Every structure is written in structure tokens, then in C-alpha cells.
Amino acid sequence: MRMVGFFLFSLCLFAGCGEEKDHKGKTPLVEVSGEYLYREDMQAVLPPNQSKDDSLLFATHYIKDWVESVLLYHKAESNVPDNANIDELVENYRKALIMHSYQQKLIEQQLEGEITEKEISDYYEENKKLFIVEQPLVKGLFIKVPLLASGVNKVRSWYKRRTPEIIDKLEKYSLQNAVSYEYFYDKWVPLSEIIDKIPLKGSSPESYLDRNRQVEMKDTAFYYFLNIDDYLGAGQMKPLEFAQGEIKDMLINLKRVEFMRGVKEDLYKEAVDRDKIIYY
């Protein structure tokens, strides 16, 4: 970084650092059309752990890009006739950002942890038609083992059973031998994610796995063992446990709209009561 520091220092001298303009404690490197690039801002964007040559090259390109951007902006500013319209758009965008940030802060304070399990359950029962499975979901277990791994015959027996003792053996075995081990007896997983992990060919792998819940396959390098404990086909109802995240988001959005409507109405009523609104 010494070479970069020297380079930045040299630029500083060339740019005329130390002039009367108040730079608020920063060290100017380059001035273009009254705009300044500061040494501190440059150092903040320098990638870490680079060689001296790479850092110097980065700084050179960054400064050139910055200068070109400033020049292009001032050229465009002098050639765009409707600056008033742009200023209005910028101001409207600024207002929108401020209102959005304020609303987000209010909503976070008001709605944090407010959605209860009962609300989620009630909404699910009242709106079941909204929660239809679009793709098959499964629960089960998957393990991928190299062909040359020891103890494959034990896995061939274990993966079909779900007792705590067997699961414990599989987990310990997988730590030593498995390339991949996934336990999902306790949660629903899109079947497509499982299909992507196994060399299952054919036009309808979903139908095959619906009919064959225990599958052993192999290719030139691995064995694949899959035990599907539960299967939920497309068109069926999503289980509450699978839909609850989606429901919570829905309820938060509904409460957000209702809450902000109330905030706006309160502000309007207060303005009316205090004669802040003047109609012409």
C-alpha cells in the first residue's frame, strides 16, 4: 500500500491540496468542475489484500472513471433543457424514500412479533383454497455414498428404516463416508430439489417416486439412497407447517396496510383539528 499512498499523495500535490476551500477534514485528490474526489473516499473503496501494482492500477482506473463521470454529468446538465422536470422527479423520489423509511420504522415497531400461531392457524382454516401445492412435496431421507466406501450394505438396510437407533447409525456413518446426507423427515421439501440430486431418468420422475418410495441408484462414482416417508402431490392442500411462513407474510402485509391507513387518518384528523389544512 506504500506505493498507492505515494501515488495518492502525489495526486494530492498535483491537485493543489491545502487550498482555502473547507474540505471538512478530508484530503482532496482531484478537482473537476468544482467537485472533489478525496483520498479518504478512495482508500475506502480500495480492495483489500491486493498487490501494490494491482492497487495502483485500481486507483488509476477509479480516478479516471470518476473524472469521466463528473465531466459527463456537467456536459449533460448543460444540454438537458428541462432541468425543472428532473428536479421535480428527484424531489418526489426523495419524498417517497423518506416516507417509505418512516413507514418501515413504524411498522417494525408496531408489528414486531405480533403475529400469533392462532392467527396463522385461523387464516389457514378460513382460506384453504389459497394454499394449493403447485409441485410435489416430500418428507424423508437422502444419502449419497461413493462406490468404494465401506459399509454400503449396512446403508442399504438402514436407509429404509426410521428408528432413532438407525438414524443415529446413519448420521455417524455419513460423517465418515457420505458425500451428502439429508434428513428431512421433519419438514416438507420440494420433490424437485431431491430429483436434482439423483441420476433418475425418464419423462416423469415425480410419478416414479410417487410409486416407489424407497429408491437405490448408482452411477459410475456414487450410490444414491432415498427413502420417501410422506408424499404430497400437486393440487393437494399445503400442510399448515409448510404454509405458515407464507401465511405470516400475508398477515403482516394486511396489518401493514391497515396500520398505515390508521396512521394517515390520525394525521389527517390532527391537521383538521389544528386548522393546518388551508383550502383555496
PDB file of C-alpha atoms in Angstrom:
ATOM      1  CA  MET A   1       0.000   0.000   0.000  1.00  0.00           C
ATOM      2  CA  ARG A   2       3.032   2.349   0.299  1.00  0.00           C
ATOM      3  CA  MET A   3       3.179   2.753  -3.477  1.00  0.00           C
ATOM      4  CA  VAL A   4      -0.543   3.534  -3.554  1.00  0.00           C
ATOM      5  CA  GLY A   5      -0.107   6.005  -0.703  1.00  0.00           C
ATOM      6  CA  PHE A   6       2.701   7.727  -2.595  1.00  0.00           C
ATOM      7  CA  PHE A   7       0.539   7.797  -5.710  1.00  0.00           C
ATOM      8  CA  LEU A   8      -2.358   9.340  -3.806  1.00  0.00           C
ATOM      9  CA  PHE A   9      -0.013  11.823  -2.118  1.00  0.00           C
ATOM     10  CA  SER A  10       1.411  12.817  -5.487  1.00  0.00           C
ATOM     11  CA  LEU A  11      -2.091  13.343  -6.836  1.00  0.00           C
ATOM     12  CA  CYS A  12      -2.869  15.411  -3.787  1.00  0.00           C
ATOM     13  CA  LEU A  13       0.058  17.738  -4.504  1.00  0.00           C
ATOM     14  CA  PHE A  14      -0.811  17.916  -8.188  1.00  0.00           C
ATOM     15  CA  ALA A  15      -4.440  18.739  -7.434  1.00  0.00           C
ATOM     16  CA  GLY A  16      -3.438  21.599  -5.182  1.00  0.00           C
ATOM     17  CA  CYS A  17      -4.324  20.205  -1.740  1.00  0.00           C
ATOM     18  CA  GLY A  18      -4.473  22.681   1.081  1.00  0.00           C
ATOM     19  CA  GLU A  19      -6.366  25.429  -0.766  1.00  0.00           C
ATOM     20  CA  GLU A  20      -8.726  27.685   1.127  1.00  0.00           C
ATOM     21  CA  LYS A  21     -11.874  25.616   0.471  1.00  0.00           C
ATOM     22  CA  ASP A  22     -13.130  23.815   3.557  1.00  0.00           C
ATOM     23  CA  HIS A  23     -12.874  20.091   2.831  1.00  0.00           C
ATOM     24  CA  LYS A  24     -14.175  19.147   6.309  1.00  0.00           C
ATOM     25  CA  GLY A  25     -11.002  17.329   7.279  1.00  0.00           C
ATOM     26  CA  LYS A  26     -10.709  15.325   4.069  1.00  0.00           C
ATOM     27  CA  THR A  27      -7.744  15.357   1.701  1.00  0.00           C
ATOM     28  CA  PRO A  28      -8.644  16.236  -1.900  1.00  0.00           C
ATOM     29  CA  LEU A  29      -7.009  14.253  -4.701  1.00  0.00           C
ATOM     30  CA  VAL A  30      -8.691  15.561  -7.832  1.00  0.00           C
ATOM     31  CA  GLU A  31     -10.932  18.511  -8.626  1.00  0.00           C
ATOM     32  CA  VAL A  32     -13.150  18.651 -11.696  1.00  0.00           C
ATOM     33  CA  SER A  33     -15.723  21.393 -12.308  1.00  0.00           C
ATOM     34  CA  GLY A  34     -15.795  22.261  -8.641  1.00  0.00           C
ATOM     35  CA  GLU A  35     -16.278  18.655  -7.474  1.00  0.00           C
ATOM     36  CA  TYR A  36     -13.679  16.807  -5.428  1.00  0.00           C
ATOM     37  CA  LEU A  37     -12.553  13.213  -5.102  1.00  0.00           C
ATOM     38  CA  TYR A  38     -10.994  12.722  -1.666  1.00  0.00           C
ATOM     39  CA  ARG A  39      -8.170  10.468  -0.581  1.00  0.00           C
ATOM     40  CA  GLU A  40     -10.277   9.008   2.247  1.00  0.00           C
ATOM     41  CA  ASP A  41     -13.067   8.037  -0.179  1.00  0.00           C
ATOM     42  CA  MET A  42     -10.551   6.414  -2.490  1.00  0.00           C
ATOM     43  CA  GLN A  43      -8.982   4.393   0.322  1.00  0.00           C
ATOM     44  CA  ALA A  44     -12.450   3.212   1.407  1.00  0.00           C
ATOM     45  CA  VAL A  45     -13.073   1.502  -1.951  1.00  0.00           C
ATOM     46  CA  LEU A  46      -9.609   0.017  -2.485  1.00  0.00           C
ATOM     47  CA  PRO A  47      -9.993  -3.796  -2.457  1.00  0.00           C
ATOM     48  CA  PRO A  48      -8.132  -5.440   0.453  1.00  0.00           C
ATOM     49  CA  ASN A  49      -5.216  -7.846   0.138  1.00  0.00           C
ATOM     50  CA  GLN A  50      -4.166  -6.677  -3.310  1.00  0.00           C
ATOM     51  CA  SER A  51      -0.598  -6.341  -4.514  1.00  0.00           C
ATOM     52  CA  LYS A  52       0.927  -2.868  -4.820  1.00  0.00           C
ATOM     53  CA  ASP A  53       0.696  -2.990  -8.606  1.00  0.00           C
ATOM     54  CA  ASP A  54      -2.947  -4.120  -8.547  1.00  0.00           C
ATOM     55  CA  SER A  55      -3.864  -1.427  -6.013  1.00  0.00           C
ATOM     56  CA  LEU A  56      -2.146   1.231  -8.093  1.00  0.00           C
ATOM     57  CA  LEU A  57      -3.915   0.037 -11.233  1.00  0.00           C
ATOM     58  CA  PHE A  58      -7.278   0.040  -9.440  1.00  0.00           C
ATOM     59  CA  ALA A  59      -6.721   3.573  -8.123  1.00  0.00           C
ATOM     60  CA  THR A  60      -5.734   4.849 -11.565  1.00  0.00           C
ATOM     61  CA  HIS A  61      -8.848   3.401 -13.229  1.00  0.00           C
ATOM     62  CA  TYR A  62     -11.122   4.520 -10.394  1.00  0.00           C
ATOM     63  CA  ILE A  63      -9.919   8.121 -10.610  1.00  0.00           C
ATOM     64  CA  LYS A  64     -10.275   8.146 -14.401  1.00  0.00           C
ATOM     65  CA  ASP A  65     -13.811   6.760 -14.155  1.00  0.00           C
ATOM     66  CA  TRP A  66     -14.703   9.337 -11.508  1.00  0.00           C
ATOM     67  CA  VAL A  67     -13.380  12.211 -13.634  1.00  0.00           C
ATOM     68  CA  GLU A  68     -15.225  10.957 -16.720  1.00  0.00           C
ATOM     69  CA  SER A  69     -18.471  10.652 -14.758  1.00  0.00           C
ATOM     70  CA  VAL A  70     -18.201  14.215 -13.439  1.00  0.00           C
ATOM     71  CA  LEU A  71     -17.426  15.567 -16.910  1.00  0.00           C
ATOM     72  CA  LEU A  72     -20.314  13.642 -18.481  1.00  0.00           C
ATOM     73  CA  TYR A  73     -22.721  14.836 -15.790  1.00  0.00           C
ATOM     74  CA  HIS A  74     -21.820  18.510 -16.279  1.00  0.00           C
ATOM     75  CA  LYS A  75     -21.982  18.132 -20.064  1.00  0.00           C
ATOM     76  CA  ALA A  76     -25.416  16.520 -19.781  1.00  0.00           C
ATOM     77  CA  GLU A  77     -26.592  19.141 -17.290  1.00  0.00           C
ATOM     78  CA  SER A  78     -25.766  21.944 -19.707  1.00  0.00           C
ATOM     79  CA  ASN A  79     -27.517  20.200 -22.601  1.00  0.00           C
ATOM     80  CA  VAL A  80     -30.716  18.956 -20.971  1.00  0.00           C
ATOM     81  CA  PRO A  81     -33.269  21.776 -21.266  1.00  0.00           C
ATOM     82  CA  ASP A  82     -35.926  20.553 -18.825  1.00  0.00           C
ATOM     83  CA  ASN A  83     -33.975  20.600 -15.576  1.00  0.00           C
ATOM     84  CA  ALA A  84     -37.063  21.735 -13.686  1.00  0.00           C
ATOM     85  CA  ASN A  85     -38.814  18.481 -14.539  1.00  0.00           C
ATOM     86  CA  ILE A  86     -35.790  16.455 -13.395  1.00  0.00           C
ATOM     87  CA  ASP A  87     -35.609  18.419 -10.152  1.00  0.00           C
ATOM     88  CA  GLU A  88     -39.279  17.663  -9.552  1.00  0.00           C
ATOM     89  CA  LEU A  89     -38.733  13.949 -10.178  1.00  0.00           C
ATOM     90  CA  VAL A  90     -35.747  13.922  -7.811  1.00  0.00           C
ATOM     91  CA  GLU A  91     -37.713  15.718  -5.114  1.00  0.00           C
ATOM     92  CA  ASN A  92     -40.667  13.346  -5.495  1.00  0.00           C
ATOM     93  CA  TYR A  93     -38.320  10.372  -5.246  1.00  0.00           C
ATOM     94  CA  ARG A  94     -36.687  11.876  -2.159  1.00  0.00           C
ATOM     95  CA  LYS A  95     -40.092  12.333  -0.519  1.00  0.00           C
ATOM     96  CA  ALA A  96     -41.055   8.759  -1.376  1.00  0.00           C
ATOM     97  CA  LEU A  97     -37.828   7.417   0.159  1.00  0.00           C
ATOM     98  CA  ILE A  98     -38.338   9.423   3.349  1.00  0.00           C
ATOM     99  CA  MET A  99     -41.956   8.286   3.702  1.00  0.00           C
ATOM    100  CA  HIS A 100     -41.004   4.670   2.996  1.00  0.00           C
ATOM    101  CA  SER A 101     -38.234   4.727   5.610  1.00  0.00           C
ATOM    102  CA  TYR A 102     -40.578   6.270   8.179  1.00  0.00           C
ATOM    103  CA  GLN A 103     -43.316   3.755   7.441  1.00  0.00           C
ATOM    104  CA  GLN A 104     -40.871   0.847   7.727  1.00  0.00           C
ATOM    105  CA  LYS A 105     -39.705   2.081  11.130  1.00  0.00           C
ATOM    106  CA  LEU A 106     -43.292   2.489  12.363  1.00  0.00           C
ATOM    107  CA  ILE A 107     -44.293  -0.934  11.061  1.00  0.00           C
ATOM    108  CA  GLU A 108     -41.278  -2.653  12.628  1.00  0.00           C
ATOM    109  CA  GLN A 109     -42.085  -1.084  15.993  1.00  0.00           C
ATOM    110  CA  GLN A 110     -45.785  -1.869  15.782  1.00  0.00           C
ATOM    111  CA  LEU A 111     -45.855  -5.324  14.191  1.00  0.00           C
ATOM    112  CA  GLU A 112     -42.701  -6.931  15.596  1.00  0.00           C
ATOM    113  CA  GLY A 113     -43.660 -10.347  16.985  1.00  0.00           C
ATOM    114  CA  GLU A 114     -47.364  -9.570  16.745  1.00  0.00           C
ATOM    115  CA  ILE A 115     -48.491 -12.471  14.521  1.00  0.00           C
ATOM    116  CA  THR A 116     -49.620 -15.361  16.746  1.00  0.00           C
ATOM    117  CA  GLU A 117     -49.810 -19.063  15.970  1.00  0.00           C
ATOM    118  CA  LYS A 118     -53.599 -18.884  16.403  1.00  0.00           C
ATOM    119  CA  GLU A 119     -53.873 -16.104  13.818  1.00  0.00           C
ATOM    120  CA  ILE A 120     -51.863 -18.199  11.375  1.00  0.00           C
ATOM    121  CA  SER A 121     -53.962 -21.286  12.046  1.00  0.00           C
ATOM    122  CA  ASP A 122     -57.272 -19.392  11.754  1.00  0.00           C
ATOM    123  CA  TYR A 123     -56.237 -17.758   8.491  1.00  0.00           C
ATOM    124  CA  TYR A 124     -55.203 -21.144   7.106  1.00  0.00           C
ATOM    125  CA  GLU A 125     -58.558 -22.727   8.002  1.00  0.00           C
ATOM    126  CA  GLU A 126     -60.515 -19.830   6.531  1.00  0.00           C
ATOM    127  CA  ASN A 127     -58.512 -19.616   3.286  1.00  0.00           C
ATOM    128  CA  LYS A 128     -57.512 -23.159   2.421  1.00  0.00           C
ATOM    129  CA  LYS A 129     -58.137 -22.628  -1.276  1.00  0.00           C
ATOM    130  CA  LEU A 130     -55.196 -20.225  -1.315  1.00  0.00           C
ATOM    131  CA  PHE A 131     -52.783 -22.946  -0.254  1.00  0.00           C
ATOM    132  CA  ILE A 132     -52.696 -25.484  -3.035  1.00  0.00           C
ATOM    133  CA  VAL A 133     -49.484 -27.399  -3.715  1.00  0.00           C
ATOM    134  CA  GLU A 134     -48.111 -26.420  -7.122  1.00  0.00           C
ATOM    135  CA  GLN A 135     -45.361 -29.037  -7.128  1.00  0.00           C
ATOM    136  CA  PRO A 136     -44.977 -32.275  -5.156  1.00  0.00           C
ATOM    137  CA  LEU A 137     -43.584 -32.099  -1.636  1.00  0.00           C
ATOM    138  CA  VAL A 138     -41.892 -34.924   0.259  1.00  0.00           C
ATOM    139  CA  LYS A 139     -40.530 -35.894   3.647  1.00  0.00           C
ATOM    140  CA  GLY A 140     -37.775 -38.418   4.012  1.00  0.00           C
ATOM    141  CA  LEU A 141     -34.057 -39.101   3.961  1.00  0.00           C
ATOM    142  CA  PHE A 142     -31.341 -38.973   1.320  1.00  0.00           C
ATOM    143  CA  ILE A 143     -27.758 -40.210   1.422  1.00  0.00           C
ATOM    144  CA  LYS A 144     -25.082 -40.238  -1.284  1.00  0.00           C
ATOM    145  CA  VAL A 145     -22.109 -42.567  -0.848  1.00  0.00           C
ATOM    146  CA  PRO A 146     -19.010 -43.208  -3.004  1.00  0.00           C
ATOM    147  CA  LEU A 147     -18.984 -46.613  -4.706  1.00  0.00           C
ATOM    148  CA  LEU A 148     -15.779 -47.580  -2.907  1.00  0.00           C
ATOM    149  CA  ALA A 149     -16.984 -46.566   0.555  1.00  0.00           C
ATOM    150  CA  SER A 150     -17.040 -49.270   3.209  1.00  0.00           C
ATOM    151  CA  GLY A 151     -20.262 -50.408   4.836  1.00  0.00           C
ATOM    152  CA  VAL A 152     -22.549 -49.772   1.847  1.00  0.00           C
ATOM    153  CA  ASN A 153     -24.517 -52.956   2.607  1.00  0.00           C
ATOM    154  CA  LYS A 154     -25.363 -51.548   6.029  1.00  0.00           C
ATOM    155  CA  VAL A 155     -26.611 -48.317   4.454  1.00  0.00           C
ATOM    156  CA  ARG A 156     -28.714 -50.396   2.070  1.00  0.00           C
ATOM    157  CA  SER A 157     -30.529 -51.782   5.107  1.00  0.00           C
ATOM    158  CA  TRP A 158     -30.528 -48.687   7.290  1.00  0.00           C
ATOM    159  CA  TYR A 159     -31.913 -46.073   4.894  1.00  0.00           C
ATOM    160  CA  LYS A 160     -35.298 -47.833   4.727  1.00  0.00           C
ATOM    161  CA  ARG A 161     -35.895 -47.600   8.480  1.00  0.00           C
ATOM    162  CA  ARG A 162     -36.619 -44.588  10.661  1.00  0.00           C
ATOM    163  CA  THR A 163     -36.000 -45.725  14.238  1.00  0.00           C
ATOM    164  CA  PRO A 164     -33.858 -43.417  16.413  1.00  0.00           C
ATOM    165  CA  GLU A 165     -31.169 -46.095  16.668  1.00  0.00           C
ATOM    166  CA  ILE A 166     -30.928 -46.462  12.878  1.00  0.00           C
ATOM    167  CA  ILE A 167     -30.951 -42.711  12.290  1.00  0.00           C
ATOM    168  CA  ASP A 168     -28.122 -42.365  14.791  1.00  0.00           C
ATOM    169  CA  LYS A 169     -26.109 -45.012  12.930  1.00  0.00           C
ATOM    170  CA  LEU A 170     -26.737 -43.321   9.588  1.00  0.00           C
ATOM    171  CA  GLU A 171     -25.671 -39.921  10.909  1.00  0.00           C
ATOM    172  CA  LYS A 172     -22.446 -41.328  12.340  1.00  0.00           C
ATOM    173  CA  TYR A 173     -21.770 -43.262   9.145  1.00  0.00           C
ATOM    174  CA  SER A 174     -22.381 -40.185   6.983  1.00  0.00           C
ATOM    175  CA  LEU A 175     -19.790 -38.166   8.921  1.00  0.00           C
ATOM    176  CA  GLN A 176     -17.123 -40.659   7.888  1.00  0.00           C
ATOM    177  CA  ASN A 177     -18.259 -41.786   4.452  1.00  0.00           C
ATOM    178  CA  ALA A 178     -21.154 -39.913   2.860  1.00  0.00           C
ATOM    179  CA  VAL A 179     -20.758 -37.178   0.272  1.00  0.00           C
ATOM    180  CA  SER A 180     -24.251 -35.922   1.094  1.00  0.00           C
ATOM    181  CA  TYR A 181     -26.688 -36.702   3.910  1.00  0.00           C
ATOM    182  CA  GLU A 182     -30.070 -35.003   4.281  1.00  0.00           C
ATOM    183  CA  TYR A 183     -32.594 -35.747   6.993  1.00  0.00           C
ATOM    184  CA  PHE A 184     -35.969 -34.215   6.173  1.00  0.00           C
ATOM    185  CA  TYR A 185     -38.454 -36.488   7.931  1.00  0.00           C
ATOM    186  CA  ASP A 186     -39.476 -33.449   9.961  1.00  0.00           C
ATOM    187  CA  LYS A 187     -40.121 -30.953   7.151  1.00  0.00           C
ATOM    188  CA  TRP A 188     -41.620 -30.773   3.671  1.00  0.00           C
ATOM    189  CA  VAL A 189     -39.156 -30.338   0.819  1.00  0.00           C
ATOM    190  CA  PRO A 190     -39.975 -29.724  -2.869  1.00  0.00           C
ATOM    191  CA  LEU A 191     -39.528 -33.010  -4.694  1.00  0.00           C
ATOM    192  CA  SER A 192     -37.706 -31.191  -7.495  1.00  0.00           C
ATOM    193  CA  GLU A 193     -34.834 -30.476  -5.093  1.00  0.00           C
ATOM    194  CA  ILE A 194     -34.434 -34.198  -4.435  1.00  0.00           C
ATOM    195  CA  ILE A 195     -34.718 -35.163  -8.100  1.00  0.00           C
ATOM    196  CA  ASP A 196     -31.839 -32.815  -8.876  1.00  0.00           C
ATOM    197  CA  LYS A 197     -29.618 -34.865  -6.549  1.00  0.00           C
ATOM    198  CA  ILE A 198     -30.157 -38.313  -8.098  1.00  0.00           C
ATOM    199  CA  PRO A 199     -29.486 -39.736 -11.591  1.00  0.00           C
ATOM    200  CA  LEU A 200     -33.153 -40.525 -12.204  1.00  0.00           C
ATOM    201  CA  LYS A 201     -34.018 -40.639 -15.885  1.00  0.00           C
ATOM    202  CA  GLY A 202     -37.395 -40.773 -17.558  1.00  0.00           C
ATOM    203  CA  SER A 203     -40.191 -38.457 -18.628  1.00  0.00           C
ATOM    204  CA  SER A 204     -41.982 -38.394 -15.268  1.00  0.00           C
ATOM    205  CA  PRO A 205     -39.645 -38.768 -12.277  1.00  0.00           C
ATOM    206  CA  GLU A 206     -42.378 -37.375  -9.969  1.00  0.00           C
ATOM    207  CA  SER A 207     -44.733 -40.224 -10.849  1.00  0.00           C
ATOM    208  CA  TYR A 208     -41.943 -42.759 -10.423  1.00  0.00           C
ATOM    209  CA  LEU A 209     -41.117 -41.516  -6.925  1.00  0.00           C
ATOM    210  CA  ASP A 210     -44.786 -41.404  -6.002  1.00  0.00           C
ATOM    211  CA  ARG A 211     -44.981 -45.129  -6.777  1.00  0.00           C
ATOM    212  CA  ASN A 212     -41.508 -46.045  -5.493  1.00  0.00           C
ATOM    213  CA  ARG A 213     -40.846 -44.554  -2.085  1.00  0.00           C
ATOM    214  CA  GLN A 214     -37.567 -46.397  -1.431  1.00  0.00           C
ATOM    215  CA  VAL A 215     -35.014 -45.904  -4.172  1.00  0.00           C
ATOM    216  CA  GLU A 216     -31.444 -47.118  -4.572  1.00  0.00           C
ATOM    217  CA  MET A 217     -29.490 -45.995  -7.625  1.00  0.00           C
ATOM    218  CA  LYS A 218     -25.872 -45.725  -8.730  1.00  0.00           C
ATOM    219  CA  ASP A 219     -23.741 -44.212 -11.444  1.00  0.00           C
ATOM    220  CA  THR A 220     -20.051 -44.504 -12.208  1.00  0.00           C
ATOM    221  CA  ALA A 221     -18.994 -42.886  -8.918  1.00  0.00           C
ATOM    222  CA  PHE A 222     -21.762 -42.991  -6.280  1.00  0.00           C
ATOM    223  CA  TYR A 223     -24.631 -44.865  -4.680  1.00  0.00           C
ATOM    224  CA  TYR A 224     -27.824 -42.875  -4.050  1.00  0.00           C
ATOM    225  CA  PHE A 225     -30.302 -43.932  -1.355  1.00  0.00           C
ATOM    226  CA  LEU A 226     -33.663 -42.182  -0.957  1.00  0.00           C
ATOM    227  CA  ASN A 227     -36.466 -43.042   1.448  1.00  0.00           C
ATOM    228  CA  ILE A 228     -39.685 -41.039   0.941  1.00  0.00           C
ATOM    229  CA  ASP A 229     -41.710 -41.201   4.127  1.00  0.00           C
ATOM    230  CA  ASP A 230     -44.546 -38.926   3.001  1.00  0.00           C
ATOM    231  CA  TYR A 231     -45.595 -37.572  -0.399  1.00  0.00           C
ATOM    232  CA  LEU A 232     -47.888 -34.663  -1.210  1.00  0.00           C
ATOM    233  CA  GLY A 233     -48.896 -34.360  -4.848  1.00  0.00           C
ATOM    234  CA  ALA A 234     -49.560 -31.224  -6.873  1.00  0.00           C
ATOM    235  CA  GLY A 235     -53.125 -29.968  -6.408  1.00  0.00           C
ATOM    236  CA  GLN A 236     -53.400 -31.078  -2.795  1.00  0.00           C
ATOM    237  CA  MET A 237     -53.573 -28.752   0.201  1.00  0.00           C
ATOM    238  CA  LYS A 238     -50.304 -27.430   1.590  1.00  0.00           C
ATOM    239  CA  PRO A 239     -49.769 -28.580   5.182  1.00  0.00           C
ATOM    240  CA  LEU A 240     -50.023 -25.783   7.726  1.00  0.00           C
ATOM    241  CA  GLU A 241     -46.399 -26.315   8.773  1.00  0.00           C
ATOM    242  CA  PHE A 242     -45.292 -25.708   5.181  1.00  0.00           C
ATOM    243  CA  ALA A 243     -47.622 -22.747   4.573  1.00  0.00           C
ATOM    244  CA  GLN A 244     -47.146 -20.892   7.857  1.00  0.00           C
ATOM    245  CA  GLY A 245     -44.259 -18.735   6.625  1.00  0.00           C
ATOM    246  CA  GLU A 246     -46.310 -17.670   3.618  1.00  0.00           C
ATOM    247  CA  ILE A 247     -49.343 -17.012   5.845  1.00  0.00           C
ATOM    248  CA  LYS A 248     -47.308 -14.916   8.264  1.00  0.00           C
ATOM    249  CA  ASP A 249     -46.107 -12.723   5.402  1.00  0.00           C
ATOM    250  CA  MET A 250     -49.711 -12.311   4.214  1.00  0.00           C
ATOM    251  CA  LEU A 251     -50.917 -11.326   7.672  1.00  0.00           C
ATOM    252  CA  ILE A 252     -48.066  -8.868   8.136  1.00  0.00           C
ATOM    253  CA  ASN A 253     -48.912  -7.232   4.804  1.00  0.00           C
ATOM    254  CA  LEU A 254     -52.583  -6.993   5.745  1.00  0.00           C
ATOM    255  CA  LYS A 255     -51.728  -5.470   9.109  1.00  0.00           C
ATOM    256  CA  ARG A 256     -49.227  -3.149   7.468  1.00  0.00           C
ATOM    257  CA  VAL A 257     -51.911  -1.739   5.153  1.00  0.00           C
ATOM    258  CA  GLU A 258     -54.424  -1.444   7.989  1.00  0.00           C
ATOM    259  CA  PHE A 259     -51.889   0.141  10.335  1.00  0.00           C
ATOM    260  CA  MET A 260     -50.674   2.738   7.815  1.00  0.00           C
ATOM    261  CA  ARG A 261     -54.266   3.603   6.897  1.00  0.00           C
ATOM    262  CA  GLY A 262     -54.851   4.362  10.566  1.00  0.00           C
ATOM    263  CA  VAL A 263     -51.668   6.447  10.814  1.00  0.00           C
ATOM    264  CA  LYS A 264     -52.681   8.536   7.797  1.00  0.00           C
ATOM    265  CA  GLU A 265     -56.225   9.023   9.115  1.00  0.00           C
ATOM    266  CA  ASP A 266     -54.882  10.126  12.514  1.00  0.00           C
ATOM    267  CA  LEU A 267     -52.502  12.610  10.900  1.00  0.00           C
ATOM    268  CA  TYR A 268     -55.320  13.982   8.746  1.00  0.00           C
ATOM    269  CA  LYS A 269     -57.692  14.320  11.716  1.00  0.00           C
ATOM    270  CA  GLU A 270     -54.996  16.072  13.766  1.00  0.00           C
ATOM    271  CA  ALA A 271     -54.304  18.507  10.908  1.00  0.00           C
ATOM    272  CA  VAL A 272     -58.026  19.275  10.598  1.00  0.00           C
ATOM    273  CA  ASP A 273     -58.430  19.796  14.342  1.00  0.00           C
ATOM    274  CA  ARG A 274     -55.479  22.213  14.401  1.00  0.00           C
ATOM    275  CA  ASP A 275     -56.571  24.067  11.236  1.00  0.00           C
ATOM    276  CA  LYS A 276     -53.360  23.131   9.442  1.00  0.00           C
ATOM    277  CA  ILE A 277     -55.155  22.492   6.137  1.00  0.00           C
ATOM    278  CA  ILE A 278     -55.902  25.596   4.089  1.00  0.00           C
ATOM    279  CA  TYR A 279     -58.160  25.238   1.038  1.00  0.00           C
ATOM    280  CA  TYR A 280     -58.127  27.925  -1.643  1.00  0.00           C
TER     281      TYR A 280
END
